Tab-separated table of C-alpha atoms in Angstrom:
chain	number	residue	atom	x	y	z
A	463	UNK	CA	35.882	-118.730	62.324
A	464	UNK	CA	36.451	-119.158	66.007
A	465	UNK	CA	32.686	-119.081	66.707
A	466	UNK	CA	32.034	-121.865	64.333
A	467	UNK	CA	34.765	-124.006	65.886
A	468	UNK	CA	33.147	-123.385	69.355
A	469	UNK	CA	29.765	-124.546	67.927
A	470	UNK	CA	31.246	-127.705	66.415
A	471	UNK	CA	33.097	-128.574	69.687
A	472	UNK	CA	29.723	-128.642	71.427
A	473	UNK	CA	27.620	-130.667	68.959
A	474	UNK	CA	27.546	-133.480	66.469
A	475	UNK	CA	27.611	-131.942	62.970
A	476	UNK	CA	26.338	-133.799	59.878
A	477	UNK	CA	26.719	-131.982	56.610
A	478	UNK	CA	25.388	-133.230	53.217
A	479	UNK	CA	25.552	-136.982	54.142
A	480	UNK	CA	24.854	-139.294	51.407
A	481	UNK	CA	25.221	-143.032	50.901
A	482	UNK	CA	24.151	-145.585	48.354
A	483	UNK	CA	24.197	-149.250	47.550
A	484	UNK	CA	24.808	-149.870	43.795
A	485	UNK	CA	22.765	-147.192	42.067
A	486	UNK	CA	20.169	-146.679	44.890
A	487	UNK	CA	20.542	-143.835	47.393
A	488	UNK	CA	19.826	-144.970	50.845
A	489	UNK	CA	20.582	-141.671	52.372
A	490	UNK	CA	20.513	-138.383	50.363
A	491	UNK	CA	21.988	-135.134	51.701
A	492	UNK	CA	21.433	-135.634	55.409
A	493	UNK	CA	22.008	-132.441	57.422
A	494	UNK	CA	21.652	-132.487	61.191
A	495	UNK	CA	23.201	-130.670	64.166
A	496	UNK	CA	22.852	-132.259	67.621
A	497	UNK	CA	23.702	-130.313	70.676
A	498	UNK	CA	25.755	-131.885	73.360
A	499	UNK	CA	23.477	-133.576	75.939
A	500	UNK	CA	20.504	-133.839	73.579
A	501	UNK	CA	18.139	-136.768	73.171
A	502	UNK	CA	17.099	-137.463	69.545
A	503	UNK	CA	14.483	-139.896	68.344
A	504	UNK	CA	14.551	-141.271	64.883
A	505	UNK	CA	11.526	-143.011	63.178
A	506	UNK	CA	11.136	-144.376	59.792
A	507	UNK	CA	9.691	-147.420	57.895
A	508	UNK	CA	11.667	-150.527	57.360
A	509	UNK	CA	14.448	-150.132	54.753
A	510	UNK	CA	14.474	-146.338	55.132
A	511	UNK	CA	18.229	-146.136	56.079
A	512	UNK	CA	18.116	-146.007	59.750
A	513	UNK	CA	20.744	-148.834	60.379
A	514	UNK	CA	22.902	-147.421	57.529
A	515	UNK	CA	22.800	-144.102	59.291
A	516	UNK	CA	24.031	-145.638	62.512
A	517	UNK	CA	26.791	-147.550	60.715
A	518	UNK	CA	27.978	-144.209	59.201
A	519	UNK	CA	27.963	-142.591	62.666
A	520	UNK	CA	30.038	-145.501	64.021
A	521	UNK	CA	32.523	-145.362	61.105
A	522	UNK	CA	31.641	-148.788	59.930
A	523	UNK	CA	30.604	-147.351	56.475
A	524	UNK	CA	32.115	-144.504	54.760
A	525	UNK	CA	29.959	-141.679	53.292
A	526	UNK	CA	29.636	-141.268	49.559
A	527	UNK	CA	29.510	-137.554	50.136
A	528	UNK	CA	29.536	-135.259	53.109
A	529	UNK	CA	31.140	-135.566	56.592
A	530	UNK	CA	30.336	-136.181	60.260
A	531	UNK	CA	32.101	-134.608	63.216
A	532	UNK	CA	31.665	-135.261	66.903
A	533	UNK	CA	32.444	-132.174	69.107
A	534	UNK	CA	35.116	-131.086	66.663
A	535	UNK	CA	36.534	-134.571	65.983
A	536	UNK	CA	35.912	-137.072	63.070
A	537	UNK	CA	34.071	-140.233	63.965
A	538	UNK	CA	37.446	-142.150	63.358
A	539	UNK	CA	39.046	-140.195	66.212
A	540	UNK	CA	35.952	-140.269	68.341
A	541	UNK	CA	35.053	-143.883	67.885
A	542	UNK	CA	35.970	-145.085	71.401
A	543	UNK	CA	33.440	-142.424	72.903
A	544	UNK	CA	30.606	-143.857	70.913
A	545	UNK	CA	28.570	-146.950	72.181
A	546	UNK	CA	25.819	-148.872	70.443
A	547	UNK	CA	22.966	-150.910	71.954
A	548	UNK	CA	21.835	-153.142	69.133
A	549	UNK	CA	18.294	-154.300	68.585
A	550	UNK	CA	19.555	-157.907	68.701
A	551	UNK	CA	22.608	-159.574	70.110
A	552	UNK	CA	23.625	-162.716	68.035
A	553	UNK	CA	25.467	-165.181	70.072
A	554	UNK	CA	25.731	-168.957	70.703
A	555	UNK	CA	23.280	-169.726	73.592
A	556	UNK	CA	25.315	-172.684	74.584
A	557	UNK	CA	28.339	-170.529	75.243
A	558	UNK	CA	28.633	-170.149	79.025
A	559	UNK	CA	29.066	-166.488	79.423
A	560	UNK	CA	27.847	-164.749	82.595
A	561	UNK	CA	25.976	-161.461	82.865
A	562	UNK	CA	28.998	-159.787	84.326
A	563	UNK	CA	31.314	-161.216	81.580
A	564	UNK	CA	28.917	-159.882	78.997
A	565	UNK	CA	29.071	-156.384	80.461
A	566	UNK	CA	32.926	-156.620	80.776
A	567	UNK	CA	33.047	-156.793	77.018
A	568	UNK	CA	32.281	-153.089	77.123
A	569	UNK	CA	35.734	-152.580	78.722
A	570	UNK	CA	37.657	-154.476	75.992
A	571	UNK	CA	39.151	-151.341	74.442
A	572	UNK	CA	40.594	-150.412	77.944
A	573	UNK	CA	42.494	-153.717	78.505
A	574	UNK	CA	46.174	-153.378	79.592
A	575	UNK	CA	48.818	-154.910	77.507
A	576	UNK	CA	48.621	-158.080	79.662
A	577	UNK	CA	45.076	-158.434	78.436
A	578	UNK	CA	43.601	-158.296	81.902
A	579	UNK	CA	40.791	-156.373	83.347
A	580	UNK	CA	41.756	-153.922	86.057
A	581	UNK	CA	40.058	-153.277	89.364
A	582	UNK	CA	38.660	-150.074	87.843
A	583	UNK	CA	37.043	-152.200	85.014
A	584	UNK	CA	35.332	-154.445	87.534
A	585	UNK	CA	34.119	-151.433	89.469
A	586	UNK	CA	32.612	-149.780	86.495
A	587	UNK	CA	30.781	-152.929	85.489
A	588	UNK	CA	29.488	-153.329	89.095
A	589	UNK	CA	28.183	-149.745	88.831
A	590	UNK	CA	26.504	-150.280	85.495
A	591	UNK	CA	24.861	-153.435	86.596
A	592	UNK	CA	23.630	-151.566	89.620
A	593	UNK	CA	22.245	-148.797	87.246
A	594	UNK	CA	20.258	-151.395	85.228
A	595	UNK	CA	19.139	-153.239	88.459
A	596	UNK	CA	20.786	-156.414	87.565
A	597	UNK	CA	23.546	-156.784	90.242
A	598	UNK	CA	21.924	-159.901	91.738
A	599	UNK	CA	22.139	-161.461	88.259
A	600	UNK	CA	25.919	-160.898	87.814
A	601	UNK	CA	26.860	-164.579	88.096
A	602	UNK	CA	23.775	-165.767	86.070
A	603	UNK	CA	24.165	-167.152	82.534
A	604	UNK	CA	23.381	-164.505	79.980
A	605	UNK	CA	21.534	-166.939	77.805
A	606	UNK	CA	19.054	-167.713	80.641
A	607	UNK	CA	17.856	-164.044	80.863
A	608	UNK	CA	14.512	-162.877	79.643
A	609	UNK	CA	14.439	-160.564	76.502
A	610	UNK	CA	13.974	-157.507	78.650
A	611	UNK	CA	16.831	-158.431	81.106
A	612	UNK	CA	19.088	-159.198	78.150
A	613	UNK	CA	18.488	-155.826	76.733
A	614	UNK	CA	19.335	-154.068	80.046
A	615	UNK	CA	22.566	-156.078	79.995
A	616	UNK	CA	23.366	-154.727	76.485
A	617	UNK	CA	22.718	-151.150	77.811
A	618	UNK	CA	25.018	-151.835	80.806
A	619	UNK	CA	27.692	-153.160	78.349
A	620	UNK	CA	27.454	-150.099	76.234
A	621	UNK	CA	27.658	-147.771	79.177
A	622	UNK	CA	30.633	-149.742	80.623
A	623	UNK	CA	32.737	-148.134	77.920
A	624	UNK	CA	32.041	-144.787	79.289
A	625	UNK	CA	30.801	-143.190	76.056
A	626	UNK	CA	29.860	-139.630	75.438
A	627	UNK	CA	27.293	-140.588	72.600
A	628	UNK	CA	25.007	-143.555	73.104
A	629	UNK	CA	23.295	-145.041	70.043
A	630	UNK	CA	20.245	-147.222	70.638
A	631	UNK	CA	18.553	-149.321	67.969
A	632	UNK	CA	14.882	-149.959	69.082
A	633	UNK	CA	15.804	-150.764	72.600
A	634	UNK	CA	12.204	-151.411	73.664
A	635	UNK	CA	11.078	-153.541	70.691
A	636	UNK	CA	9.824	-157.182	71.395
A	637	UNK	CA	9.813	-156.863	75.124
A	638	UNK	CA	6.997	-156.580	77.611
A	639	UNK	CA	5.655	-153.247	78.994
A	640	UNK	CA	7.279	-153.780	82.390
A	641	UNK	CA	10.755	-153.942	80.884
A	642	UNK	CA	9.953	-151.145	78.572
A	643	UNK	CA	9.222	-149.011	81.446
A	644	UNK	CA	12.463	-150.050	83.226
A	645	UNK	CA	14.542	-149.149	80.084
A	646	UNK	CA	12.723	-145.795	79.898
A	647	UNK	CA	13.610	-145.090	83.500
A	648	UNK	CA	17.226	-146.046	82.985
A	649	UNK	CA	17.549	-143.706	79.922
A	650	UNK	CA	15.855	-140.924	81.774
A	651	UNK	CA	18.638	-141.163	84.309
A	652	UNK	CA	21.347	-141.058	81.631
A	653	UNK	CA	19.734	-138.069	79.864
A	654	UNK	CA	21.718	-135.299	81.545
A	655	UNK	CA	25.101	-137.174	81.195
A	656	UNK	CA	25.088	-138.381	77.571
A	657	UNK	CA	24.160	-137.399	73.993
A	658	UNK	CA	21.470	-139.962	73.070
A	659	UNK	CA	20.373	-141.002	69.554
A	660	UNK	CA	17.645	-143.597	69.500
A	661	UNK	CA	15.862	-145.393	66.516
A	662	UNK	CA	12.335	-146.304	67.570
A	663	UNK	CA	9.082	-147.614	66.271
A	664	UNK	CA	7.254	-146.797	69.349
A	665	UNK	CA	7.258	-142.952	69.894
A	666	UNK	CA	4.143	-143.140	72.148
A	667	UNK	CA	5.969	-144.388	75.234
A	668	UNK	CA	8.955	-142.188	74.953
A	669	UNK	CA	7.978	-139.061	73.099
A	670	UNK	CA	8.311	-136.926	76.289
A	671	UNK	CA	11.970	-138.187	76.587
A	672	UNK	CA	13.166	-136.925	73.347
A	673	UNK	CA	14.323	-133.189	72.834
A	674	UNK	CA	13.721	-133.579	69.106
A	675	UNK	CA	12.378	-136.190	66.818
A	676	UNK	CA	13.027	-136.877	63.087
A	677	UNK	CA	11.681	-139.067	60.386
A	678	UNK	CA	14.350	-140.767	58.253
A	679	UNK	CA	13.220	-142.084	54.734
A	680	UNK	CA	16.255	-141.438	52.607
A	681	UNK	CA	16.105	-137.787	53.684
A	682	UNK	CA	15.772	-136.673	57.217
A	683	UNK	CA	12.850	-134.209	58.246
A	684	UNK	CA	11.895	-132.945	61.726
A	685	UNK	CA	8.608	-134.186	63.337
A	686	UNK	CA	6.973	-131.037	64.764
A	687	UNK	CA	4.331	-133.081	66.469
A	688	UNK	CA	5.560	-136.373	67.767
A	689	UNK	CA	2.340	-138.406	67.487
A	690	UNK	CA	1.628	-141.322	65.383
A	691	UNK	CA	-1.086	-143.839	65.143
A	692	UNK	CA	0.871	-146.992	64.117
A	693	UNK	CA	4.089	-148.115	62.374
A	694	UNK	CA	1.829	-149.014	59.364
A	695	UNK	CA	0.753	-145.290	59.107
A	696	UNK	CA	4.437	-144.254	59.216
A	697	UNK	CA	5.430	-146.642	56.491
A	698	UNK	CA	2.984	-144.976	54.138
A	699	UNK	CA	4.506	-141.544	54.570
A	700	UNK	CA	6.318	-140.026	51.657
A	701	UNK	CA	8.736	-137.427	53.000
A	702	UNK	CA	9.004	-134.267	50.904
A	703	UNK	CA	8.680	-131.526	53.543
A	704	UNK	CA	8.896	-131.166	57.327
A	705	UNK	CA	6.606	-133.827	58.719
A	706	UNK	CA	3.627	-133.135	60.912
A	707	UNK	CA	2.272	-136.305	62.572
A	708	UNK	CA	-1.078	-135.868	64.280
A	709	UNK	CA	-2.690	-137.897	66.795
A	710	UNK	CA	-5.334	-140.236	65.265
Protein backbone atom coordinates (compact mmCIF):
# COMPACT_ATOMS: atom_id res chain seq x y z
CA UNK A 1 0.00 0.00 0.00
CA UNK A 2 2.85 2.38 0.84
CA UNK A 3 4.48 1.60 -2.50
CA UNK A 4 1.25 2.47 -4.38
CA UNK A 5 1.01 5.80 -2.53
CA UNK A 6 4.63 6.61 -3.42
CA UNK A 7 3.89 5.93 -7.10
CA UNK A 8 0.80 8.15 -7.04
CA UNK A 9 2.76 10.99 -5.42
CA UNK A 10 5.12 10.97 -8.39
CA UNK A 11 2.64 10.86 -11.24
CA UNK A 12 -0.68 11.93 -12.70
CA UNK A 13 -2.96 8.93 -12.35
CA UNK A 14 -6.11 8.63 -14.49
CA UNK A 15 -8.29 5.58 -13.89
CA UNK A 16 -11.37 4.50 -15.90
CA UNK A 17 -12.20 8.10 -16.87
CA UNK A 18 -15.47 8.38 -18.82
CA UNK A 19 -17.62 11.32 -19.87
CA UNK A 20 -20.61 11.78 -22.13
CA UNK A 21 -22.92 14.48 -23.44
CA UNK A 22 -26.53 13.26 -23.48
CA UNK A 23 -26.30 9.62 -24.56
CA UNK A 24 -23.02 9.87 -26.49
CA UNK A 25 -19.77 8.87 -24.83
CA UNK A 26 -17.05 11.43 -25.59
CA UNK A 27 -14.45 9.64 -23.47
CA UNK A 28 -14.74 5.99 -22.59
CA UNK A 29 -12.63 4.40 -19.84
CA UNK A 30 -9.44 6.42 -20.25
CA UNK A 31 -6.50 5.01 -18.30
CA UNK A 32 -3.21 6.88 -18.20
CA UNK A 33 -0.23 7.25 -15.88
CA UNK A 34 2.08 10.21 -16.46
CA UNK A 35 5.34 10.37 -14.54
CA UNK A 36 6.42 13.64 -13.00
CA UNK A 37 8.46 15.68 -15.50
CA UNK A 38 7.17 13.80 -18.56
CA UNK A 39 6.15 15.45 -21.84
CA UNK A 40 3.04 13.95 -23.38
CA UNK A 41 1.66 14.60 -26.87
CA UNK A 42 -2.00 13.93 -27.66
CA UNK A 43 -3.30 13.68 -31.22
CA UNK A 44 -6.80 13.08 -32.48
CA UNK A 45 -9.35 14.14 -35.09
CA UNK A 46 -11.74 17.02 -34.47
CA UNK A 47 -14.50 16.03 -32.07
CA UNK A 48 -12.48 13.19 -30.56
CA UNK A 49 -12.70 14.54 -27.00
CA UNK A 50 -9.36 16.34 -26.61
CA UNK A 51 -10.82 19.59 -25.22
CA UNK A 52 -13.18 17.63 -22.98
CA UNK A 53 -10.20 15.69 -21.66
CA UNK A 54 -8.42 18.95 -20.76
CA UNK A 55 -11.56 20.32 -19.10
CA UNK A 56 -11.73 17.19 -16.95
CA UNK A 57 -8.07 17.59 -15.96
CA UNK A 58 -8.74 21.22 -15.03
CA UNK A 59 -11.79 20.28 -12.97
CA UNK A 60 -14.13 22.33 -15.17
CA UNK A 61 -16.08 19.16 -15.94
CA UNK A 62 -16.80 16.24 -13.61
CA UNK A 63 -16.21 12.66 -14.78
CA UNK A 64 -19.16 10.37 -15.33
CA UNK A 65 -16.99 7.57 -13.94
CA UNK A 66 -13.38 7.20 -12.84
CA UNK A 67 -11.02 9.62 -11.15
CA UNK A 68 -7.92 11.78 -11.64
CA UNK A 69 -5.14 12.40 -9.13
CA UNK A 70 -2.19 14.77 -9.45
CA UNK A 71 0.80 13.57 -7.44
CA UNK A 72 -1.47 12.14 -4.75
CA UNK A 73 -4.00 15.02 -4.77
CA UNK A 74 -7.38 15.45 -6.45
CA UNK A 75 -7.55 17.96 -9.30
CA UNK A 76 -9.75 20.12 -7.05
CA UNK A 77 -6.95 20.45 -4.48
CA UNK A 78 -4.26 20.66 -7.15
CA UNK A 79 -6.00 23.18 -9.40
CA UNK A 80 -3.74 26.14 -8.64
CA UNK A 81 -0.75 24.13 -9.85
CA UNK A 82 -2.25 23.47 -13.29
CA UNK A 83 -1.98 26.09 -16.04
CA UNK A 84 -3.57 26.11 -19.48
CA UNK A 85 -2.31 27.70 -22.68
CA UNK A 86 -5.46 27.90 -24.83
CA UNK A 87 -5.51 27.62 -28.59
CA UNK A 88 -7.31 30.95 -28.81
CA UNK A 89 -7.66 33.86 -26.43
CA UNK A 90 -11.01 35.61 -26.80
CA UNK A 91 -10.85 39.27 -25.85
CA UNK A 92 -12.04 42.67 -26.99
CA UNK A 93 -9.26 44.01 -29.27
CA UNK A 94 -10.29 47.55 -28.33
CA UNK A 95 -9.59 46.91 -24.64
CA UNK A 96 -6.27 48.67 -23.86
CA UNK A 97 -4.37 45.89 -22.08
CA UNK A 98 -0.59 45.81 -22.29
CA UNK A 99 1.55 42.72 -22.74
CA UNK A 100 2.76 42.93 -19.13
CA UNK A 101 -0.81 43.31 -17.84
CA UNK A 102 -1.85 40.23 -19.82
CA UNK A 103 0.93 38.19 -18.21
CA UNK A 104 0.09 39.58 -14.76
CA UNK A 105 -3.28 37.84 -15.10
CA UNK A 106 -1.38 34.65 -14.36
CA UNK A 107 -0.76 35.98 -10.85
CA UNK A 108 -4.39 36.75 -10.00
CA UNK A 109 -4.72 33.77 -7.66
CA UNK A 110 -1.80 35.14 -5.62
CA UNK A 111 -3.17 38.63 -5.01
CA UNK A 112 -3.09 39.86 -1.42
CA UNK A 113 -6.30 40.84 0.32
CA UNK A 114 -5.78 44.45 -0.85
CA UNK A 115 -6.09 43.19 -4.43
CA UNK A 116 -2.63 44.47 -5.34
CA UNK A 117 0.23 42.79 -7.14
CA UNK A 118 3.36 42.39 -5.04
CA UNK A 119 6.96 43.08 -5.99
CA UNK A 120 7.39 39.30 -6.31
CA UNK A 121 4.50 39.17 -8.82
CA UNK A 122 6.16 41.80 -11.00
CA UNK A 123 9.53 40.06 -10.82
CA UNK A 124 8.00 36.74 -11.87
CA UNK A 125 6.23 38.41 -14.79
CA UNK A 126 9.45 40.07 -15.93
CA UNK A 127 11.22 36.71 -15.73
CA UNK A 128 8.53 35.01 -17.82
CA UNK A 129 8.59 37.77 -20.45
CA UNK A 130 12.34 37.32 -20.66
CA UNK A 131 11.89 33.57 -21.09
CA UNK A 132 9.56 34.03 -24.08
CA UNK A 133 11.81 36.82 -25.46
CA UNK A 134 9.19 39.56 -25.22
CA UNK A 135 10.64 41.81 -22.51
CA UNK A 136 10.94 44.70 -24.97
CA UNK A 137 7.20 44.40 -25.70
CA UNK A 138 6.07 44.71 -22.06
CA UNK A 139 4.39 48.08 -22.56
CA UNK A 140 3.01 47.30 -26.02
CA UNK A 141 -0.71 46.78 -26.56
CA UNK A 142 -1.53 43.07 -26.55
CA UNK A 143 -3.97 43.40 -29.44
CA UNK A 144 -1.20 44.78 -31.67
CA UNK A 145 0.90 41.61 -31.47
CA UNK A 146 1.23 39.04 -34.22
CA UNK A 147 -0.36 35.63 -33.69
CA UNK A 148 2.96 34.03 -32.76
CA UNK A 149 3.84 36.81 -30.31
CA UNK A 150 0.39 36.61 -28.70
CA UNK A 151 0.79 32.87 -28.23
CA UNK A 152 4.12 33.41 -26.47
CA UNK A 153 2.41 35.93 -24.17
CA UNK A 154 -0.19 33.28 -23.30
CA UNK A 155 2.62 30.85 -22.48
CA UNK A 156 4.21 33.51 -20.25
CA UNK A 157 0.86 34.14 -18.56
CA UNK A 158 0.45 30.42 -17.80
CA UNK A 159 4.01 30.14 -16.50
CA UNK A 160 3.54 33.19 -14.26
CA UNK A 161 1.24 31.11 -12.07
CA UNK A 162 4.26 28.84 -11.39
CA UNK A 163 2.46 25.62 -12.32
CA UNK A 164 3.67 22.06 -11.87
CA UNK A 165 1.57 20.83 -14.80
CA UNK A 166 1.30 22.77 -18.06
CA UNK A 167 -1.51 22.00 -20.51
CA UNK A 168 -1.17 23.34 -24.06
CA UNK A 169 -3.95 23.23 -26.64
CA UNK A 170 -2.31 23.28 -30.08
CA UNK A 171 0.16 26.07 -29.22
CA UNK A 172 1.76 26.08 -32.68
CA UNK A 173 -1.39 26.07 -34.82
CA UNK A 174 -2.07 28.97 -37.21
CA UNK A 175 1.31 30.64 -36.68
CA UNK A 176 4.30 30.88 -38.99
CA UNK A 177 7.27 28.55 -38.89
CA UNK A 178 9.54 31.12 -37.26
CA UNK A 179 7.26 31.45 -34.23
CA UNK A 180 6.61 27.70 -34.15
CA UNK A 181 10.34 27.20 -33.71
CA UNK A 182 10.49 29.85 -30.97
CA UNK A 183 7.69 28.12 -29.06
CA UNK A 184 9.38 24.75 -29.54
CA UNK A 185 12.59 26.20 -28.07
CA UNK A 186 10.72 27.68 -25.09
CA UNK A 187 9.02 24.38 -24.31
CA UNK A 188 12.31 22.51 -24.59
CA UNK A 189 13.72 24.80 -21.87
CA UNK A 190 10.73 24.00 -19.64
CA UNK A 191 10.84 20.26 -20.15
CA UNK A 192 13.08 19.51 -17.18
CA UNK A 193 10.98 21.65 -14.78
CA UNK A 194 7.36 20.82 -15.62
CA UNK A 195 5.02 18.00 -16.52
CA UNK A 196 3.73 18.97 -19.96
CA UNK A 197 0.61 17.65 -21.72
CA UNK A 198 0.05 19.03 -25.21
CA UNK A 199 -2.70 18.62 -27.79
CA UNK A 200 -1.20 18.89 -31.25
CA UNK A 201 -2.17 18.41 -34.89
CA UNK A 202 1.44 18.75 -35.98
CA UNK A 203 3.52 15.87 -34.58
CA UNK A 204 6.22 16.35 -37.23
CA UNK A 205 7.84 19.44 -35.74
CA UNK A 206 7.84 18.28 -32.11
CA UNK A 207 7.81 14.48 -32.06
CA UNK A 208 11.36 14.46 -30.65
CA UNK A 209 10.14 16.67 -27.79
CA UNK A 210 7.60 14.18 -26.43
CA UNK A 211 8.46 11.29 -24.14
CA UNK A 212 5.21 9.58 -25.11
CA UNK A 213 2.45 10.20 -27.67
CA UNK A 214 -1.16 9.04 -27.63
CA UNK A 215 -4.08 9.11 -30.00
CA UNK A 216 -7.39 10.15 -28.43
CA UNK A 217 -10.62 9.20 -30.16
CA UNK A 218 -13.06 8.37 -27.38
CA UNK A 219 -10.47 5.90 -26.09
CA UNK A 220 -6.78 6.61 -25.57
CA UNK A 221 -4.14 4.49 -27.25
CA UNK A 222 -0.34 4.79 -27.37
CA UNK A 223 1.37 5.73 -30.61
CA UNK A 224 4.40 3.52 -30.89
CA UNK A 225 5.79 5.26 -33.98
CA UNK A 226 5.05 9.01 -33.86
CA UNK A 227 4.85 9.63 -37.60
CA UNK A 228 1.84 10.71 -39.59
CA UNK A 229 1.40 12.06 -43.09
CA UNK A 230 -1.42 14.54 -42.46
CA UNK A 231 -4.30 15.53 -40.20
CA UNK A 232 -6.68 14.10 -42.81
CA UNK A 233 -5.02 10.71 -42.48
CA UNK A 234 -5.41 10.81 -38.71
CA UNK A 235 -9.10 11.69 -38.97
CA UNK A 236 -9.72 8.44 -40.83
CA UNK A 237 -8.20 6.27 -38.11
CA UNK A 238 -10.59 4.12 -36.11
CA UNK A 239 -8.87 3.32 -32.84
CA UNK A 240 -9.41 -0.25 -31.69
CA UNK A 241 -5.88 -1.34 -30.72
CA UNK A 242 -2.50 0.31 -30.00
CA UNK A 243 -1.83 2.61 -32.93
CA UNK A 244 1.18 2.34 -35.20
CA UNK A 245 1.46 5.34 -37.42
CA UNK A 246 4.01 4.95 -40.16
CA UNK A 247 5.83 7.55 -42.21
CA UNK A 248 4.15 7.86 -45.62
